[in-house]
Structure formats: structure tokens, C-alpha cells
Tab-separated table of C-alpha atoms in Angstrom:
chain	number	residue	atom	x	y	z
A	226	UNK	CA	-1.255	-20.260	-21.706
A	227	UNK	CA	1.584	-17.893	-20.850
A	228	UNK	CA	-0.795	-14.918	-21.075
A	229	UNK	CA	-3.184	-16.575	-18.609
A	230	UNK	CA	-0.349	-17.299	-16.164
A	231	UNK	CA	0.954	-13.736	-16.476
A	232	UNK	CA	-2.516	-12.317	-15.878
A	233	UNK	CA	-2.945	-14.539	-12.817
A	234	UNK	CA	0.407	-13.352	-11.446
A	235	UNK	CA	-0.615	-9.688	-11.848
A	236	UNK	CA	-3.958	-10.323	-10.135
A	237	UNK	CA	-2.435	-12.279	-7.239
A	238	UNK	CA	0.248	-9.641	-6.710
A	239	UNK	CA	-2.478	-6.995	-6.768
A	240	UNK	CA	-4.463	-8.794	-4.087
A	241	UNK	CA	-1.399	-9.270	-1.864
A	242	UNK	CA	-0.270	-5.651	-2.225
A	243	UNK	CA	-3.814	-4.526	-1.460
A	244	UNK	CA	-3.720	-6.726	1.634
A	245	UNK	CA	-0.895	-4.697	3.189
A	246	UNK	CA	-2.875	-3.367	6.202
A	247	UNK	CA	-1.613	0.219	6.291
A	248	UNK	CA	-4.024	1.456	8.962
A	249	UNK	CA	-3.532	-1.591	11.164
A	250	UNK	CA	0.269	-1.316	11.017
A	251	UNK	CA	0.412	2.457	11.532
A	252	UNK	CA	-1.957	2.248	14.511
A	253	UNK	CA	0.138	-0.573	15.979
A	254	UNK	CA	3.159	1.736	15.947
A	255	UNK	CA	1.174	3.941	18.337
A	256	UNK	CA	0.178	0.984	20.497
A	257	UNK	CA	-3.401	0.873	19.235
A	258	UNK	CA	-5.256	-2.154	17.881
A	259	UNK	CA	-7.365	-0.275	15.372
A	260	UNK	CA	-9.703	-3.254	14.886
A	261	UNK	CA	-10.721	-2.977	18.532
A	262	UNK	CA	-11.056	0.804	18.590
A	263	UNK	CA	-13.775	3.101	17.294
A	264	UNK	CA	-15.585	1.583	14.330
A	265	UNK	CA	-13.037	-1.220	14.061
A	266	UNK	CA	-12.276	-0.183	10.497
A	267	UNK	CA	-8.602	0.034	9.483
A	268	UNK	CA	-9.099	3.047	7.208
A	269	UNK	CA	-7.825	6.587	7.656
A	270	UNK	CA	-11.076	7.942	9.153
A	271	UNK	CA	-11.025	5.542	12.086
A	272	UNK	CA	-7.282	6.071	12.509
A	273	UNK	CA	-7.951	9.822	12.675
A	274	UNK	CA	-10.600	9.411	15.364
A	275	UNK	CA	-8.751	6.735	17.333
A	276	UNK	CA	-5.057	7.589	16.958
A	277	UNK	CA	-4.555	11.107	15.608
A	278	UNK	CA	-4.052	13.398	12.640
A	279	UNK	CA	-0.516	12.462	11.584
A	280	UNK	CA	-1.109	8.677	11.604
A	281	UNK	CA	-4.322	9.246	9.627
A	282	UNK	CA	-2.457	11.307	7.024
A	283	UNK	CA	0.109	8.515	6.675
A	284	UNK	CA	-2.646	5.952	6.124
A	285	UNK	CA	-4.447	8.292	3.714
A	286	UNK	CA	-1.265	8.356	1.628
A	287	UNK	CA	-0.317	4.677	1.890
A	288	UNK	CA	-3.720	3.225	0.988
A	289	UNK	CA	-4.007	4.916	-2.424
A	290	UNK	CA	-0.290	4.403	-3.047
A	291	UNK	CA	-0.571	0.622	-2.808
A	292	UNK	CA	-3.569	0.698	-5.148
A	293	UNK	CA	-1.682	2.854	-7.620
A	294	UNK	CA	1.543	0.845	-7.624
A	295	UNK	CA	-0.161	-2.549	-7.863
A	296	UNK	CA	-2.246	-1.397	-10.854
A	297	UNK	CA	0.574	0.541	-12.500
A	298	UNK	CA	2.695	-2.639	-12.656
A	299	UNK	CA	0.649	-4.345	-15.408
A	300	UNK	CA	0.036	-0.997	-17.118
A	301	UNK	CA	3.779	-0.384	-17.522
A	302	UNK	CA	4.305	-3.925	-18.768
A	303	UNK	CA	1.683	-3.449	-21.467
A	304	UNK	CA	-0.924	-5.838	-20.093
A	305	UNK	CA	-4.384	-6.063	-21.653
A	306	UNK	CA	-7.024	-3.583	-20.425
A	307	UNK	CA	-8.999	-6.402	-18.831
A	308	UNK	CA	-5.950	-7.658	-16.934
A	309	UNK	CA	-5.302	-4.144	-15.637
A	310	UNK	CA	-8.933	-3.797	-14.552
A	311	UNK	CA	-8.935	-7.182	-12.792
A	312	UNK	CA	-5.650	-6.346	-11.062
A	313	UNK	CA	-7.100	-3.053	-9.826
A	314	UNK	CA	-10.205	-4.830	-8.552
A	315	UNK	CA	-8.109	-7.537	-6.860
A	316	UNK	CA	-6.065	-4.852	-5.104
A	317	UNK	CA	-9.180	-3.266	-3.628
A	318	UNK	CA	-10.544	-6.674	-2.644
A	319	UNK	CA	-7.263	-7.340	-0.848
A	320	UNK	CA	-7.701	-4.117	1.094
A	321	UNK	CA	-11.346	-4.809	1.950
A	322	UNK	CA	-11.147	-8.563	2.592
A	323	UNK	CA	-7.654	-8.881	3.975
A	324	UNK	CA	-6.220	-12.388	4.062
A	325	UNK	CA	-3.878	-11.330	6.889
A	326	UNK	CA	-6.740	-9.967	9.028
A	327	UNK	CA	-9.195	-12.870	8.745
A	328	UNK	CA	-10.838	-11.253	5.699
A	329	UNK	CA	-11.567	-8.033	7.566
A	330	UNK	CA	-10.226	-4.744	6.248
A	331	UNK	CA	-11.025	-1.244	5.124
A	332	UNK	CA	-13.791	0.205	2.980
A	333	UNK	CA	-11.585	0.570	-0.058
A	334	UNK	CA	-12.258	4.109	-1.274
A	335	UNK	CA	-8.677	5.373	-0.965
A	336	UNK	CA	-7.270	2.191	-2.493
A	337	UNK	CA	-9.886	2.366	-5.276
A	338	UNK	CA	-8.859	5.916	-6.128
A	339	UNK	CA	-5.196	4.943	-6.166
A	340	UNK	CA	-5.877	1.966	-8.424
A	341	UNK	CA	-8.056	3.984	-10.790
A	342	UNK	CA	-5.420	6.707	-10.930
A	343	UNK	CA	-3.207	4.253	-12.814
A	344	UNK	CA	-6.077	3.526	-15.212
A	345	UNK	CA	-7.468	7.026	-15.856
A	346	UNK	CA	-5.816	9.918	-13.985
A	347	UNK	CA	-8.268	12.589	-15.167
A	348	UNK	CA	-11.392	10.706	-14.091
A	349	UNK	CA	-9.764	9.944	-10.736
A	350	UNK	CA	-8.869	13.581	-10.067
A	351	UNK	CA	-12.383	14.709	-10.984
A	352	UNK	CA	-13.992	12.049	-8.755
A	353	UNK	CA	-11.692	13.023	-5.889
A	354	UNK	CA	-12.621	16.679	-6.341
A	355	UNK	CA	-16.338	15.849	-6.203
A	356	UNK	CA	-15.822	13.747	-3.082
A	357	UNK	CA	-13.725	16.377	-1.314
A	358	UNK	CA	-16.209	19.167	-2.079
A	359	UNK	CA	-19.003	16.979	-0.678
A	360	UNK	CA	-16.982	16.346	2.495
A	361	UNK	CA	-16.179	20.038	2.930
A	362	UNK	CA	-19.826	21.046	2.500
A	363	UNK	CA	-21.403	18.379	4.680
A	364	UNK	CA	-18.505	17.128	6.848
A	365	UNK	CA	-19.602	13.549	6.208
A	366	UNK	CA	-16.593	11.500	5.080
A	367	UNK	CA	-18.829	8.567	4.191
A	368	UNK	CA	-21.151	10.678	2.027
A	369	UNK	CA	-18.229	12.337	0.268
A	370	UNK	CA	-16.681	8.940	-0.403
A	371	UNK	CA	-19.922	7.566	-1.832
A	372	UNK	CA	-20.635	10.603	-3.993
A	373	UNK	CA	-17.075	10.626	-5.306
A	374	UNK	CA	-17.184	6.925	-6.175
A	375	UNK	CA	-20.583	7.318	-7.855
A	376	UNK	CA	-19.252	10.153	-10.011
A	377	UNK	CA	-16.404	8.064	-11.456
A	378	UNK	CA	-18.526	5.960	-13.878
A	379	UNK	CA	-20.306	9.140	-14.974
A	380	UNK	CA	-16.998	10.841	-15.771
A	381	UNK	CA	-15.870	7.753	-17.693
A	382	UNK	CA	-19.077	7.861	-19.746
A	383	UNK	CA	-18.679	11.615	-20.296
A	384	UNK	CA	-15.189	11.119	-21.701
A	385	UNK	CA	-16.804	9.579	-24.786
A	386	UNK	CA	-13.951	7.189	-25.537
A	387	UNK	CA	-13.011	4.469	-23.090
A	388	UNK	CA	-12.342	0.721	-22.907
A	389	UNK	CA	-15.385	-1.221	-21.668
A	390	UNK	CA	-13.135	-2.672	-18.973
A	391	UNK	CA	-12.580	0.829	-17.553
A	392	UNK	CA	-16.293	1.552	-17.246
A	393	UNK	CA	-16.988	-1.842	-15.668
A	394	UNK	CA	-14.117	-1.321	-13.238
A	395	UNK	CA	-15.510	2.067	-12.200
A	396	UNK	CA	-18.960	0.536	-11.665
A	397	UNK	CA	-17.533	-2.456	-9.753
A	398	UNK	CA	-15.495	-0.234	-7.448
A	399	UNK	CA	-18.519	1.988	-6.843
A	400	UNK	CA	-20.737	-0.982	-5.957
A	401	UNK	CA	-18.050	-2.412	-3.691
A	402	UNK	CA	-17.728	0.938	-1.901
A	403	UNK	CA	-21.493	1.107	-1.399
A	404	UNK	CA	-21.539	-2.442	-0.055
A	405	UNK	CA	-18.762	-1.662	2.434
A	406	UNK	CA	-20.504	1.566	3.466
A	407	UNK	CA	-23.924	-0.011	4.015
A	408	UNK	CA	-24.005	0.751	7.744
A	409	UNK	CA	-22.928	4.337	6.996
A	410	UNK	CA	-25.746	4.639	4.455
A	411	UNK	CA	-28.219	3.461	7.083
A	412	UNK	CA	-26.905	6.003	9.603
A	413	UNK	CA	-27.060	8.768	6.992
A	414	UNK	CA	-30.684	7.844	6.304
A	415	UNK	CA	-31.463	7.948	10.044
A	416	UNK	CA	-29.601	11.212	10.516
A	417	UNK	CA	-27.114	9.925	13.099
A	418	UNK	CA	-23.969	9.517	11.013
A	419	UNK	CA	-20.987	11.209	12.646
A	420	UNK	CA	-19.606	14.297	10.960
A	421	UNK	CA	-15.887	14.825	10.546
A	422	UNK	CA	-14.497	16.056	13.873
A	423	UNK	CA	-17.326	14.717	16.040
A	424	UNK	CA	-16.139	12.560	18.915
A	425	UNK	CA	-19.418	10.933	19.864
A	426	UNK	CA	-22.456	9.843	17.853
A	427	UNK	CA	-25.140	12.492	17.659
A	428	UNK	CA	-28.500	11.816	19.296
């Protein structure tokens, strides 16, 4: 019974930490309601386009940090692999479906990477590298995010030795990222997704 209560506490804390709306708060400091500007997303990309470079960098650091710290907490306390995985997932769900923002939020890639960093640092670094290279080559943040997230389960499988919970977490985070990026996927398919640095949608 105590183990169940402890696991529930980790998961709830993870969700609440994930619900800290970094982009919303940073944009507010600049007098911008990020949910009413640009895409309405509270992530770093919309902050970059709507507020500026420095605020976006701050958000890009805070979002993965909250994912990392929330997931690291049960790791350091020796929690079961499944509890760690569920805490990581809850943290990303808190970011994406924010209880403080009427269940609106970000797309969860940065928070996912931060959470997974506490689970498997090597896989996370490799997935980030794949995503960044994709962004540099194509200048599509959405595509880079999706490719990076899709590579994570493959890197877990390639490692040859992993808890099942880690693989399922990587798959769950990938599917969640694809769900949250559905409109981006549609725009990529149509050829009118904005590239990094573009101010207006392309014809």
C-alpha cells in the first residue's frame, strides 16, 4: 500500500511540475499573452516568433529542466522503473494538457527530452542530435522534433539492454508528440509549414 501511495505522489508531483507554464510566464514578463499570439502554443518556437530570441532561449531551457527534475526525483529515491516511466509521462502530460491553462499547453518535445534525459542520457543526446541535424538541414522545427522523437525508441532498441518500461516510455512520448504536432504534419504534407525564421506562412 505504501508503495502505491509513494508512486502516486511521484506521478502527481510530476504532473504538477510539468504544468508549470514556462512559455506562458516568460511571455507575460514581456507583456505578451502567448496563447493569443502566433500559433497560440506556449512552447519555445512560438515564443521565438512572438516575443524574441532571449525569451525563447529561456523557455527552451526551462521546459526540459522541469521534465528532467521531476523525473530525476524518483530516480534518485530508487523508485521502480515503471514508476519512473509513469512520472516522466505525467510530467509531459502536465506540460501538454496544463491544469492551470484549461488543459491547453505546449507540444511536449522539450519536456519529453528533459524527462528522458533522467531515464537514459545517451539515448536522449542521440535523439537530440538527430533532431537538431534535421532542423539545421530543413529549417523545420516541427520536422526536426518529430524525427528526433521517432529516433528515441530506435536508439533504445539498438542499445540491446533496456527495461521494457523505458522502451514503452519512448514510444508513448513519440506518439504523444505526433498527436500534438498533427496540424504541423498536415502543413508539412501540404508544403506550407513555416521554416525557422519565416515571419509569414508561405503560399
